Each structure stands twice: as C-alpha cells, then as structure tokens.
C-alpha cells in the first residue's frame, strides 16, 4: 500500500496547491489582467475563490458517492487528467472570465479530497483513523508549502509560470497513479450510486440522521469559515499592512505550510495519545484564538512571521474532528461522509472569501472611517469561539482522553 498511499497523498497535495499556488501572484495577476486598485483585486480574488469553492461544494458529495460505487481509482485518475489540462488553460488565460472558467473546472477536479479521505478510511483501523487523517492534513500542508513557494518564486518569471509547473506536476502524478493505484472498494463495501445521496443537500440529510454527526458538522463548518481567513486575505493583508512582495508572501505561506504539515503529520499522533481526539480539537481551537486575536491588531511583519508556528498549531482541529466523525459511520458510508465534509469545507470557502475580502476592503479603502487591515481576523475569532461552544456542548459527556481508545 506504500506507493498507492504516496499517490493519494500527492493528489491531496496538488489539490492544496490549487489554492496556494495562485495566492502570492493573485493580486498582481488580477491587476495585470483587469487593472484597478488592490482593494478591487481583493474583491475579484474573492469571486474567483468562491467559484472554486462552489464547484467543490456541489461535486464533493458526487465524487465521494461515485467512489463508493465505482471505486477510488477511476475517480482520482480522471480528475487528475482534467486538472492538468485546466492548469494549461489558466496559463494561457487573458481575461478574468477565462480565469473564472479555469477556477470552476479546477474546483470540480479538486473535489477529490473526499475520495482521498475515503481511501484513507478504507485502509485504516478505527484507532488509526485520526492519525492517518493527519497524514492527509500533512499532505495538504505540503501543498500549502509548495504552492505558495512555487507561486512566489516562479511568479518572478511571470504570473503564468506557476500554472505550467502545476500542470506538469498533475500530469506526473496521473502517470504514477495509473501504474500503482490499487482499488480498495470491494464487492462487500460497494454501494450503488444514488443522486438523492450524491447531491450536497441529500448527503447532508443522510449524514444528519446519524447520531451525533449533525452538530459536529456545524463545528467543522464554523471552523472552516474561520480558518479560511488565511488563504482568503493573507496576500492582501500582508501587502497592505507590511508592504510585503510576492516572494515574502510566498515564504510566509511556505513556513505556515511546513509547520502545519509537522503538526498534522507528527504532533497529532502524540496529541491524540496524550489528550484524545476531543482534547486535540479543543487545544487547536485555543491556539487559533491566540493567533486571530494577535493578527487583528499586529503592526510588525517580523512578529507576524514569528506567530506562524503558534497559528499552525490550530491545524490539530480538522483531522481530530474528522477522526471522531469517521468512527461514527459505517464502512460503506466513508466516501459519503468524506464527500459531505469536503462539501461543508467548500461551502465555507464560498462564504469565507466573500466575507473576509469584503471586510478587508471595507476597512482599507481610501476614506474608511476606521483603518484596520486585520479586521477579518476578528470575524474569524468570533466564528471560532462559536464553534468551540457547539463542540463543548456536543461532547460534554466525554472526557478529554476517552476518545483516544
């Protein structure tokens, strides 16, 4: 299973690169194509991110349920092939409308995170699920490292160069998967595809009927909306507040990705053993409280860089929460659950970029009553606190360590 696992983790990494790759160059790319101010570019950046997220929201349950029916292998391979073509189209795009079309297709192809999560569930024992989902998070973090670094460094060669690099990486991973990926869906776990469960709303209803899942999905939603403040406004926030250039923005995101990968790929295993999955969720939220509160008012770029390792500790939340939910559903529902979780995350990506970029634009426009580039982090802090309250109420009867077993 080693090479297939490498392929699946690489696929998740490329999915993450689809977000991180364009972040350092997005302000320059939008101004290059459309013109206008940085505040105008932030609004268009929110629209492009939202289009990407809408497609993920609509297609994550579809691909998750489809993988339960026809298998993980065909879903992953076809998506990668189309993704490589999509990056080539974006490399050649000369208008915002073509960039928008590329983000729409990219959102569909990046919806395979649900299928990758189902594969991890297929090969994991119940007590290993949270830790192995941490590997997915680490792969996502690696994509967050490579995406911004590639985007920032190759962006010096032109705003299109990063897209060519991403197309080549997707094509190479497709070739690897073609030769090494083995199917994990068996006749015993295969389930017929049903549009009533595959559409996002039908999938939500099906998952909500499972005891204890609905409130945890709300926690995951609030967490996702809050945490997406980073990719939504980081490039604009740091350019406005600290005057950072694409290289420094890419470096900062790369540092965050490395720290996030270490937290989810290494620290999470120990955290689950020490304080359980529930405790890992709570501690991760505490670190997010600290990071958001400081970033809202920070004035020093050096301090912002120093804060990155603390903010990355918040990455404990997602895989621990994912592990809690995965253990509560049947084996033949893993793809459906992962599809719903990815759709919830995608829904947050629809809401968060528009909310965060609009907040940023409101507080940074010329003549703004209050100048506060960090205002979106206060919004994120409120959402994170709300999620923590729901989680505490939902898991009140559990002790910090009982979910470790």
CSV table of C-alpha atoms in Angstrom, one decimal:
chain,number,residue,atom,x,y,z
A,1,UNK,CA,0.0,0.0,0.0
A,2,UNK,CA,3.0,2.3,0.2
A,3,UNK,CA,3.1,3.6,-3.4
A,4,UNK,CA,-0.7,3.9,-3.7
A,5,UNK,CA,-0.7,5.9,-0.4
A,6,UNK,CA,2.1,8.2,-1.8
A,7,UNK,CA,-0.1,8.7,-4.9
A,8,UNK,CA,-3.2,9.6,-2.8
A,9,UNK,CA,-1.3,11.9,-0.5
A,10,UNK,CA,0.3,13.6,-3.6
A,11,UNK,CA,-3.1,14.1,-5.1
A,12,UNK,CA,-4.2,15.9,-1.9
A,13,UNK,CA,-1.0,18.0,-2.0
A,14,UNK,CA,-1.8,19.0,-5.6
A,15,UNK,CA,-5.4,19.9,-4.5
A,16,UNK,CA,-3.9,22.2,-1.9
A,17,UNK,CA,-1.5,23.7,-4.4
A,18,UNK,CA,-4.5,24.6,-6.5
A,19,UNK,CA,-5.3,27.1,-3.7
A,20,UNK,CA,-1.9,28.1,-2.5
A,21,UNK,CA,-0.2,28.3,-6.0
A,22,UNK,CA,-2.1,31.4,-7.1
A,23,UNK,CA,-2.2,33.2,-3.7
A,24,UNK,CA,1.2,35.1,-4.0
A,25,UNK,CA,0.6,36.1,-7.6
A,26,UNK,CA,-3.2,36.7,-7.5
A,27,UNK,CA,-3.0,40.4,-6.6
A,28,UNK,CA,-0.5,41.1,-9.4
A,29,UNK,CA,-2.3,38.7,-11.9
A,30,UNK,CA,-5.7,40.4,-11.4
A,31,UNK,CA,-4.3,43.9,-11.7
A,32,UNK,CA,-2.4,42.8,-14.8
A,33,UNK,CA,-5.5,41.4,-16.5
A,34,UNK,CA,-8.1,43.8,-15.2
A,35,UNK,CA,-6.4,46.9,-13.8
A,36,UNK,CA,-7.7,48.8,-10.8
A,37,UNK,CA,-6.6,49.0,-7.2
A,38,UNK,CA,-5.5,46.4,-4.7
A,39,UNK,CA,-8.9,46.7,-3.0
A,40,UNK,CA,-10.6,45.9,-6.3
A,41,UNK,CA,-8.2,43.0,-6.9
A,42,UNK,CA,-9.2,41.6,-3.4
A,43,UNK,CA,-12.9,41.6,-4.4
A,44,UNK,CA,-12.2,39.8,-7.7
A,45,UNK,CA,-9.9,37.4,-5.8
A,46,UNK,CA,-12.8,36.6,-3.5
A,47,UNK,CA,-15.0,35.9,-6.5
A,48,UNK,CA,-12.5,33.5,-8.1
A,49,UNK,CA,-12.0,31.7,-4.8
A,50,UNK,CA,-15.8,31.5,-4.3
A,51,UNK,CA,-16.3,30.0,-7.8
A,52,UNK,CA,-13.7,27.3,-7.0
A,53,UNK,CA,-15.5,26.6,-3.7
A,54,UNK,CA,-19.0,26.4,-5.2
A,55,UNK,CA,-17.8,23.6,-7.5
A,56,UNK,CA,-16.2,21.8,-4.6
A,57,UNK,CA,-19.4,22.1,-2.7
A,58,UNK,CA,-21.5,20.8,-5.5
A,59,UNK,CA,-19.2,18.0,-6.6
A,60,UNK,CA,-17.5,16.7,-3.4
A,61,UNK,CA,-20.5,14.6,-2.4
A,62,UNK,CA,-20.9,13.5,-6.0
A,63,UNK,CA,-17.3,12.3,-6.3
A,64,UNK,CA,-17.4,10.8,-2.8
A,65,UNK,CA,-20.5,8.8,-3.5
A,66,UNK,CA,-19.3,7.9,-7.0
A,67,UNK,CA,-16.1,6.5,-5.5
A,68,UNK,CA,-18.3,4.3,-3.2
A,69,UNK,CA,-19.9,2.9,-6.3
A,70,UNK,CA,-17.2,2.6,-9.0
A,71,UNK,CA,-14.1,2.8,-6.8
A,72,UNK,CA,-11.5,5.3,-5.7
A,73,UNK,CA,-9.0,4.7,-8.6
A,74,UNK,CA,-11.1,5.9,-11.6
A,75,UNK,CA,-12.3,9.0,-9.8
A,76,UNK,CA,-8.8,10.1,-8.8
A,77,UNK,CA,-7.2,9.4,-12.2
A,78,UNK,CA,-9.8,11.1,-14.3
A,79,UNK,CA,-9.8,14.2,-12.0
A,80,UNK,CA,-6.0,14.5,-12.2
A,81,UNK,CA,-6.1,14.2,-16.0
A,82,UNK,CA,-8.6,17.0,-16.3
A,83,UNK,CA,-6.8,19.1,-13.7
A,84,UNK,CA,-3.6,19.0,-15.7
A,85,UNK,CA,-5.5,20.3,-18.8
A,86,UNK,CA,-7.2,23.0,-16.7
A,87,UNK,CA,-3.8,24.4,-15.4
A,88,UNK,CA,-2.7,24.7,-19.0
A,89,UNK,CA,-5.8,26.7,-19.9
A,90,UNK,CA,-5.2,29.0,-16.9
A,91,UNK,CA,-1.6,29.6,-18.0
A,92,UNK,CA,-2.9,30.9,-21.3
A,93,UNK,CA,-5.9,32.9,-19.9
A,94,UNK,CA,-6.0,36.5,-21.0
A,95,UNK,CA,-9.2,37.6,-19.3
A,96,UNK,CA,-10.9,37.4,-15.9
A,97,UNK,CA,-13.7,35.4,-17.5
A,98,UNK,CA,-11.3,32.7,-18.7
A,99,UNK,CA,-9.6,32.7,-15.3
A,100,UNK,CA,-13.1,32.3,-13.8
A,101,UNK,CA,-13.8,29.3,-16.1
A,102,UNK,CA,-10.5,27.8,-15.0
A,103,UNK,CA,-11.4,28.1,-11.4
A,104,UNK,CA,-14.7,26.5,-12.0
A,105,UNK,CA,-13.2,23.4,-13.6
A,106,UNK,CA,-10.4,23.4,-11.0
A,107,UNK,CA,-12.9,23.3,-8.2
A,108,UNK,CA,-14.5,20.2,-9.7
A,109,UNK,CA,-11.2,18.4,-10.2
A,110,UNK,CA,-10.0,19.4,-6.7
A,111,UNK,CA,-13.2,17.8,-5.1
A,112,UNK,CA,-11.3,14.5,-4.9
A,113,UNK,CA,-10.3,15.3,-1.4
A,114,UNK,CA,-13.4,13.3,-0.3
A,115,UNK,CA,-12.3,10.3,-2.4
A,116,UNK,CA,-8.7,10.5,-0.9
A,117,UNK,CA,-10.2,10.7,2.6
A,118,UNK,CA,-12.4,7.6,1.8
A,119,UNK,CA,-9.3,5.7,0.7
A,120,UNK,CA,-7.6,6.6,4.0
A,121,UNK,CA,-10.6,5.3,5.9
A,122,UNK,CA,-10.6,2.1,3.8
A,123,UNK,CA,-7.0,1.2,4.8
A,124,UNK,CA,-7.2,2.4,8.5
A,125,UNK,CA,-8.1,0.6,11.6
A,126,UNK,CA,-10.6,2.5,13.8
A,127,UNK,CA,-8.0,3.6,16.3
A,128,UNK,CA,-5.7,4.8,13.5
A,129,UNK,CA,-8.2,7.0,11.7
A,130,UNK,CA,-7.4,10.3,13.3
A,131,UNK,CA,-3.6,9.9,12.9
A,132,UNK,CA,-3.9,8.7,9.3
A,133,UNK,CA,-6.3,11.6,8.5
A,134,UNK,CA,-3.4,13.7,9.9
A,135,UNK,CA,-1.3,12.4,7.0
A,136,UNK,CA,-3.9,13.9,4.7
A,137,UNK,CA,-3.6,17.1,6.6
A,138,UNK,CA,0.2,17.0,6.3
A,139,UNK,CA,-0.1,16.4,2.6
A,140,UNK,CA,-2.4,19.4,2.4
A,141,UNK,CA,0.2,21.3,4.4
A,142,UNK,CA,2.9,20.3,2.0
A,143,UNK,CA,0.8,21.6,-0.9
A,144,UNK,CA,0.5,24.8,1.1
A,145,UNK,CA,4.3,24.9,1.3
A,146,UNK,CA,4.9,24.1,-2.4
A,147,UNK,CA,2.0,26.1,-3.8
A,148,UNK,CA,3.0,29.5,-2.4
A,149,UNK,CA,6.7,28.9,-2.8
A,150,UNK,CA,6.3,27.8,-6.4
A,151,UNK,CA,3.8,30.7,-6.9
A,152,UNK,CA,6.1,33.2,-5.3
A,153,UNK,CA,9.4,32.1,-6.9
A,154,UNK,CA,8.1,31.3,-10.4
A,155,UNK,CA,6.0,34.4,-10.2
A,156,UNK,CA,9.2,36.3,-10.6
A,157,UNK,CA,9.4,34.8,-14.1
A,158,UNK,CA,5.8,35.9,-14.9
A,159,UNK,CA,2.4,35.4,-13.5
A,160,UNK,CA,1.7,32.4,-15.7
A,161,UNK,CA,4.8,30.3,-15.0
A,162,UNK,CA,3.3,28.7,-11.8
A,163,UNK,CA,0.4,27.2,-13.8
A,164,UNK,CA,2.7,25.4,-16.2
A,165,UNK,CA,4.6,23.9,-13.2
A,166,UNK,CA,1.3,22.7,-11.6
A,167,UNK,CA,0.1,21.2,-14.9
A,168,UNK,CA,3.3,19.2,-15.1
A,169,UNK,CA,3.0,18.0,-11.5
A,170,UNK,CA,-0.6,16.9,-12.0
A,171,UNK,CA,0.4,15.0,-15.2
A,172,UNK,CA,3.3,13.2,-13.5
A,173,UNK,CA,1.1,12.2,-10.6
A,174,UNK,CA,-1.5,10.9,-13.0
A,175,UNK,CA,1.2,8.7,-14.5
A,176,UNK,CA,2.2,7.4,-11.1
A,177,UNK,CA,-1.4,6.6,-10.1
A,178,UNK,CA,-2.0,4.8,-13.4
A,179,UNK,CA,0.7,2.3,-12.6
A,180,UNK,CA,0.5,2.0,-8.7
A,181,UNK,CA,-3.0,2.8,-7.5
A,182,UNK,CA,-5.0,-0.3,-6.3
A,183,UNK,CA,-8.7,-0.3,-5.7
A,184,UNK,CA,-9.9,-0.6,-2.1
A,185,UNK,CA,-13.6,-0.7,-2.8
A,186,UNK,CA,-14.7,-4.4,-2.7
A,187,UNK,CA,-18.0,-6.1,-3.6
A,188,UNK,CA,-18.8,-6.2,0.1
A,189,UNK,CA,-18.4,-2.4,0.6
A,190,UNK,CA,-19.5,-1.2,-2.9
A,191,UNK,CA,-22.7,0.7,-2.8
A,192,UNK,CA,-24.9,1.8,-5.7
A,193,UNK,CA,-24.8,5.4,-6.8
A,194,UNK,CA,-27.9,7.4,-5.8
A,195,UNK,CA,-28.4,11.0,-6.8
A,196,UNK,CA,-30.5,11.5,-3.7
A,197,UNK,CA,-27.4,11.0,-1.6
A,198,UNK,CA,-24.9,12.3,-4.0
A,199,UNK,CA,-26.2,15.9,-4.2
A,200,UNK,CA,-25.0,18.0,-1.3
A,201,UNK,CA,-28.3,18.6,0.4
A,202,UNK,CA,-29.4,14.9,0.2
A,203,UNK,CA,-26.0,13.9,1.6
A,204,UNK,CA,-26.3,16.3,4.4
A,205,UNK,CA,-29.7,14.9,5.3
A,206,UNK,CA,-28.4,11.4,5.2
A,207,UNK,CA,-25.5,12.2,7.5
A,208,UNK,CA,-27.6,14.3,9.9
A,209,UNK,CA,-29.7,11.2,10.6
A,210,UNK,CA,-26.6,9.5,12.2
A,211,UNK,CA,-26.5,10.3,15.9
A,212,UNK,CA,-24.0,13.0,16.9
A,213,UNK,CA,-22.9,13.9,13.4
A,214,UNK,CA,-25.0,17.0,12.6
A,215,UNK,CA,-23.6,19.2,15.4
A,216,UNK,CA,-20.1,18.1,14.6
A,217,UNK,CA,-20.6,19.1,11.0
A,218,UNK,CA,-21.7,22.5,12.3
A,219,UNK,CA,-18.4,22.7,14.3
A,220,UNK,CA,-16.5,21.8,11.2
A,221,UNK,CA,-18.3,24.4,9.2
A,222,UNK,CA,-17.6,27.2,11.6
A,223,UNK,CA,-14.0,26.2,12.0
A,224,UNK,CA,-13.6,26.1,8.2
A,225,UNK,CA,-15.1,29.5,7.6
A,226,UNK,CA,-12.8,30.9,10.3
A,227,UNK,CA,-9.6,29.2,9.3
A,228,UNK,CA,-10.1,30.2,5.6
A,229,UNK,CA,-9.3,33.8,6.6
A,230,UNK,CA,-5.7,32.9,5.9
A,231,UNK,CA,-5.9,32.0,2.2
A,232,UNK,CA,-8.7,34.5,1.6
A,233,UNK,CA,-6.9,37.7,2.7
A,234,UNK,CA,-3.3,36.9,3.7
A,235,UNK,CA,-1.8,38.1,0.5
A,236,UNK,CA,-3.8,41.3,0.6
A,237,UNK,CA,-3.4,41.8,4.3
A,238,UNK,CA,0.4,41.4,4.4
A,239,UNK,CA,0.8,43.6,1.2
A,240,UNK,CA,-1.3,46.3,2.8
A,241,UNK,CA,-0.1,46.1,6.4
A,242,UNK,CA,3.6,45.3,5.9
A,243,UNK,CA,4.3,46.1,2.3
A,244,UNK,CA,5.3,42.5,1.6
A,245,UNK,CA,6.2,41.5,-2.0
A,246,UNK,CA,5.2,38.1,-3.6
A,247,UNK,CA,8.5,36.4,-2.5
A,248,UNK,CA,7.9,37.3,1.1
A,249,UNK,CA,4.2,36.4,1.0
A,250,UNK,CA,5.1,33.0,-0.6
A,251,UNK,CA,7.8,32.4,2.0
A,252,UNK,CA,5.4,33.2,4.9
A,253,UNK,CA,2.8,30.8,3.5
A,254,UNK,CA,5.5,28.2,2.9
A,255,UNK,CA,6.6,28.4,6.6
A,256,UNK,CA,3.0,28.1,7.6
A,257,UNK,CA,2.6,25.0,5.4
A,258,UNK,CA,5.7,23.4,6.9
A,259,UNK,CA,4.5,24.0,10.4
A,260,UNK,CA,1.0,22.7,9.5
A,261,UNK,CA,2.5,19.6,8.0
A,262,UNK,CA,4.6,18.9,11.1
A,263,UNK,CA,1.6,19.4,13.4
A,264,UNK,CA,-0.7,17.1,11.4
A,265,UNK,CA,1.8,14.6,10.2
A,266,UNK,CA,3.8,14.2,13.5
A,267,UNK,CA,2.4,16.1,16.5
A,268,UNK,CA,-1.2,15.0,16.1
A,269,UNK,CA,-0.4,11.3,16.7
A,270,UNK,CA,1.1,12.3,20.1
A,271,UNK,CA,-1.7,14.7,20.9
A,272,UNK,CA,-4.3,12.1,20.3
A,273,UNK,CA,-2.4,9.7,22.6
A,274,UNK,CA,-2.0,12.4,25.3
A,275,UNK,CA,-5.4,14.2,25.4
A,276,UNK,CA,-7.5,12.2,22.9
A,277,UNK,CA,-9.3,13.4,19.8
A,278,UNK,CA,-11.6,15.7,21.8
A,279,UNK,CA,-8.7,17.3,23.6
A,280,UNK,CA,-6.8,17.8,20.3
A,281,UNK,CA,-9.8,19.7,18.9
A,282,UNK,CA,-10.0,22.0,21.9
A,283,UNK,CA,-6.3,22.8,22.2
A,284,UNK,CA,-6.2,23.5,18.4
A,285,UNK,CA,-9.1,26.0,18.9
A,286,UNK,CA,-7.2,27.7,21.7
A,287,UNK,CA,-4.2,28.3,19.6
A,288,UNK,CA,-6.5,29.7,16.9
A,289,UNK,CA,-8.0,32.1,19.4
A,290,UNK,CA,-4.5,33.4,20.2
A,291,UNK,CA,-3.4,33.7,16.6
A,292,UNK,CA,-6.5,35.5,15.4
A,293,UNK,CA,-6.5,37.9,18.3
A,294,UNK,CA,-2.9,39.0,17.8
A,295,UNK,CA,-3.2,39.3,14.0
A,296,UNK,CA,-6.2,41.5,14.2
A,297,UNK,CA,-4.0,44.3,15.7
A,298,UNK,CA,-0.5,43.4,14.7
A,299,UNK,CA,1.7,46.1,13.2
A,300,UNK,CA,5.0,44.3,12.8
A,301,UNK,CA,5.8,42.0,9.9
A,302,UNK,CA,8.5,40.3,11.9
A,303,UNK,CA,6.1,39.5,14.7
A,304,UNK,CA,3.6,38.1,12.1
A,305,UNK,CA,6.3,35.7,10.9
A,306,UNK,CA,7.2,34.7,14.5
A,307,UNK,CA,3.5,34.0,15.2
A,308,UNK,CA,3.2,31.4,12.3
A,309,UNK,CA,4.2,28.3,14.4
A,310,UNK,CA,1.6,29.2,17.0
A,311,UNK,CA,-1.1,29.7,14.4
A,312,UNK,CA,-0.2,26.4,12.7
A,313,UNK,CA,-0.9,24.5,16.0
A,314,UNK,CA,-4.6,25.2,15.2
A,315,UNK,CA,-4.2,22.5,12.5
A,316,UNK,CA,-4.9,19.9,15.2
A,317,UNK,CA,-8.6,20.6,14.9
A,318,UNK,CA,-9.5,19.3,11.4
A,319,UNK,CA,-8.1,15.7,11.4
A,320,UNK,CA,-9.1,15.1,15.0
A,321,UNK,CA,-12.6,16.2,14.3
A,322,UNK,CA,-12.5,14.1,11.1
A,323,UNK,CA,-11.4,11.0,13.1
A,324,UNK,CA,-14.3,11.5,15.6
A,325,UNK,CA,-16.9,11.6,12.8
A,326,UNK,CA,-15.4,8.8,10.7
A,327,UNK,CA,-15.6,6.3,13.6
A,328,UNK,CA,-19.3,7.0,13.9
A,329,UNK,CA,-20.3,5.9,10.4
A,330,UNK,CA,-20.3,2.5,8.6
A,331,UNK,CA,-17.6,1.3,6.3
A,332,UNK,CA,-19.8,1.7,3.2
A,333,UNK,CA,-20.5,5.3,4.1
A,334,UNK,CA,-17.0,6.6,4.3
A,335,UNK,CA,-17.0,8.1,0.8
A,336,UNK,CA,-20.3,9.7,1.5
A,337,UNK,CA,-19.1,11.2,4.8
A,338,UNK,CA,-15.9,12.5,3.3
A,339,UNK,CA,-17.9,14.0,0.5
A,340,UNK,CA,-20.1,15.8,3.0
A,341,UNK,CA,-17.1,17.0,5.0
A,342,UNK,CA,-15.5,18.3,1.8
A,343,UNK,CA,-18.7,19.9,0.7
A,344,UNK,CA,-19.0,21.6,4.2
A,345,UNK,CA,-15.5,22.9,3.8
A,346,UNK,CA,-16.3,24.0,0.2
A,347,UNK,CA,-19.4,25.8,1.5
A,348,UNK,CA,-17.2,27.7,3.9
A,349,UNK,CA,-14.9,28.5,1.0
A,350,UNK,CA,-17.9,30.1,-0.7
A,351,UNK,CA,-18.8,32.2,2.3
A,352,UNK,CA,-15.4,33.0,3.8
A,353,UNK,CA,-13.6,34.6,0.8
A,354,UNK,CA,-16.5,37.0,0.1
A,355,UNK,CA,-16.9,37.8,3.8
A,356,UNK,CA,-13.2,38.2,4.6
A,357,UNK,CA,-12.3,40.1,1.4
A,358,UNK,CA,-15.3,42.4,1.8
A,359,UNK,CA,-14.3,43.1,5.4
A,360,UNK,CA,-10.8,43.8,4.3
A,361,UNK,CA,-11.9,46.1,1.5
A,362,UNK,CA,-14.3,48.0,3.8
A,363,UNK,CA,-11.6,48.7,6.4
A,364,UNK,CA,-8.8,49.6,4.0
A,365,UNK,CA,-10.5,51.7,1.3
A,366,UNK,CA,-9.4,55.3,1.0
A,367,UNK,CA,-11.5,57.3,3.3
A,368,UNK,CA,-12.5,54.4,5.5
A,369,UNK,CA,-13.9,55.5,8.9
A,370,UNK,CA,-11.7,53.0,10.7
A,371,UNK,CA,-8.5,51.8,9.1
A,372,UNK,CA,-8.0,48.2,10.2
A,373,UNK,CA,-6.5,45.6,7.8
A,374,UNK,CA,-6.7,42.9,10.5
A,375,UNK,CA,-10.5,43.2,10.9
A,376,UNK,CA,-11.1,39.9,9.1
A,377,UNK,CA,-9.2,38.1,11.9
A,378,UNK,CA,-11.7,39.5,14.5
A,379,UNK,CA,-14.5,38.0,12.4
A,380,UNK,CA,-12.7,34.7,12.3
A,381,UNK,CA,-12.2,34.8,16.1
A,382,UNK,CA,-15.9,35.2,16.7
A,383,UNK,CA,-16.7,32.2,14.4
A,384,UNK,CA,-14.1,30.0,16.1
A,385,UNK,CA,-15.4,30.8,19.5
A,386,UNK,CA,-19.0,29.9,18.4
A,387,UNK,CA,-17.7,26.6,17.0
A,388,UNK,CA,-15.9,25.8,20.3
A,389,UNK,CA,-19.1,26.4,22.2
A,390,UNK,CA,-21.0,24.0,20.0
A,391,UNK,CA,-18.3,21.4,20.3
A,392,UNK,CA,-18.2,21.6,24.1
A,393,UNK,CA,-22.0,21.3,24.3
A,394,UNK,CA,-22.0,18.3,21.9
A,395,UNK,CA,-19.2,16.4,23.6
A,396,UNK,CA,-19.9,17.5,27.2
A,397,UNK,CA,-20.2,13.9,28.4
A,398,UNK,CA,-16.8,12.8,27.0
A,399,UNK,CA,-13.6,13.2,29.0
A,400,UNK,CA,-10.5,14.6,27.3
A,401,UNK,CA,-8.9,11.1,26.9
A,402,UNK,CA,-11.7,8.7,26.3
A,403,UNK,CA,-11.7,9.1,22.5
A,404,UNK,CA,-8.1,8.1,22.3
A,405,UNK,CA,-9.0,4.5,22.5
